[in-house]
Each structure stands twice: as structure tokens, then as C-alpha cells.
Amino acid sequence: MTLTDDSYTGGEIIHTGRLFFDPDINTEIQPTSPYTENTTRETLLADDTIYDDGGASSGLLTLTALGDSVSDGYKATLTVGVSTS
């Protein structure tokens, strides 16, 4: 891979990204198993240095409840664009 002034040519570029969850839904989910076993402190979106408050275009997942209870689960969707050029 060769780095020019503003781009790369040749080689392979891999992007690692992050996905974010709605804080209101997190509040509902965190008190349920298996999340109650988690000892890692949650980073709130307001405190996250990566999330830029841009909603779905910034990686915020769209969650759809699969039933009436948190234990029924959620379906997450996110549209991702990929440029092959």
C-alpha cells in the first residue's frame, strides 16, 4: 500500500467501526439477565468520544421490539454504504 498526500493506493484497507444503541432501550435492557452479570461500566452516548450524535448515519442502530417484553428481544437494522473505488 502506498500513502499519497490524501489517499492510499494498492493494498487492502480494513475499516473497523462501532455500533451504538439507544440509551432508553439500554436502560430497559441492563437490569435483565445476562446483562446484570456485566461488570464493565457502560459508556453513555453523551460521554462517548466516537459517537457524534448523528443518529443512524453515525452508527446508531434502529431497534424494533420483537414482542411486549424486553426478554422477547429486538431486531437491529443499520444501512451501511460501501465504496469499492
XYZ file of C-alpha atoms in Angstrom:
85
model
C 0.000 0.000 0.000
C 1.260 3.484 -0.860
C 0.194 6.620 1.011
C -0.119 9.755 -1.133
C -0.979 13.245 0.162
C -4.657 12.441 0.711
C -5.294 8.773 -0.084
C -3.989 5.218 -0.244
C -3.335 3.233 -3.391
C -2.894 -0.506 -3.712
C -3.041 -2.990 -0.877
C -6.056 -3.595 1.271
C -7.825 -1.243 3.676
C -9.909 -2.622 6.510
C -12.333 -0.446 8.450
C -13.337 -1.280 11.979
C -16.426 0.560 13.158
C -18.659 0.819 16.183
C -22.388 0.401 16.567
C -24.413 2.325 19.126
C -27.630 1.560 20.997
C -30.461 3.868 22.024
C -29.879 4.861 25.671
C -33.570 4.499 26.585
C -33.577 0.892 25.404
C -30.261 0.272 27.194
C -31.907 1.442 30.421
C -34.620 -1.210 29.942
C -32.190 -3.993 28.995
C -29.362 -3.505 31.528
C -31.368 -4.799 34.549
C -32.127 -8.106 32.758
C -30.061 -11.281 32.537
C -27.404 -11.776 31.210
C -26.581 -8.045 31.293
C -26.818 -7.959 35.097
C -23.639 -10.095 35.094
C -21.702 -7.337 33.296
C -19.129 -5.577 35.494
C -17.854 -3.215 32.785
C -19.047 0.365 33.207
C -21.307 1.435 30.342
C -20.177 4.408 28.262
C -23.159 6.678 27.749
C -23.611 8.192 24.275
C -23.274 11.668 25.761
C -19.830 10.687 27.112
C -18.660 8.680 24.110
C -15.794 10.360 22.245
C -16.568 8.490 18.992
C -20.345 8.917 18.648
C -21.125 12.332 17.152
C -24.893 12.453 17.797
C -25.569 11.828 14.111
C -28.181 9.100 14.580
C -28.230 6.197 12.131
C -25.680 7.860 9.847
C -23.235 7.686 12.777
C -23.881 4.042 13.685
C -26.937 4.334 15.953
C -28.885 1.127 15.419
C -32.604 1.206 14.694
C -34.131 -1.290 17.135
C -37.550 -2.903 16.724
C -39.082 -4.779 19.657
C -39.901 -8.411 18.836
C -42.656 -8.582 21.452
C -44.115 -6.875 24.502
C -41.253 -7.722 26.859
C -37.545 -6.865 26.801
C -36.889 -10.618 27.058
C -38.596 -11.077 23.657
C -35.609 -9.303 22.109
C -35.032 -6.677 19.452
C -34.172 -6.646 15.777
C -31.405 -4.183 14.895
C -31.024 -2.604 11.471
C -28.454 -0.256 10.024
C -27.820 0.709 6.419
C -24.136 0.805 5.507
C -22.766 2.203 2.262
C -19.537 0.813 0.838
C -17.500 2.414 -1.920
C -15.394 -0.053 -3.888
C -13.404 2.633 -5.675
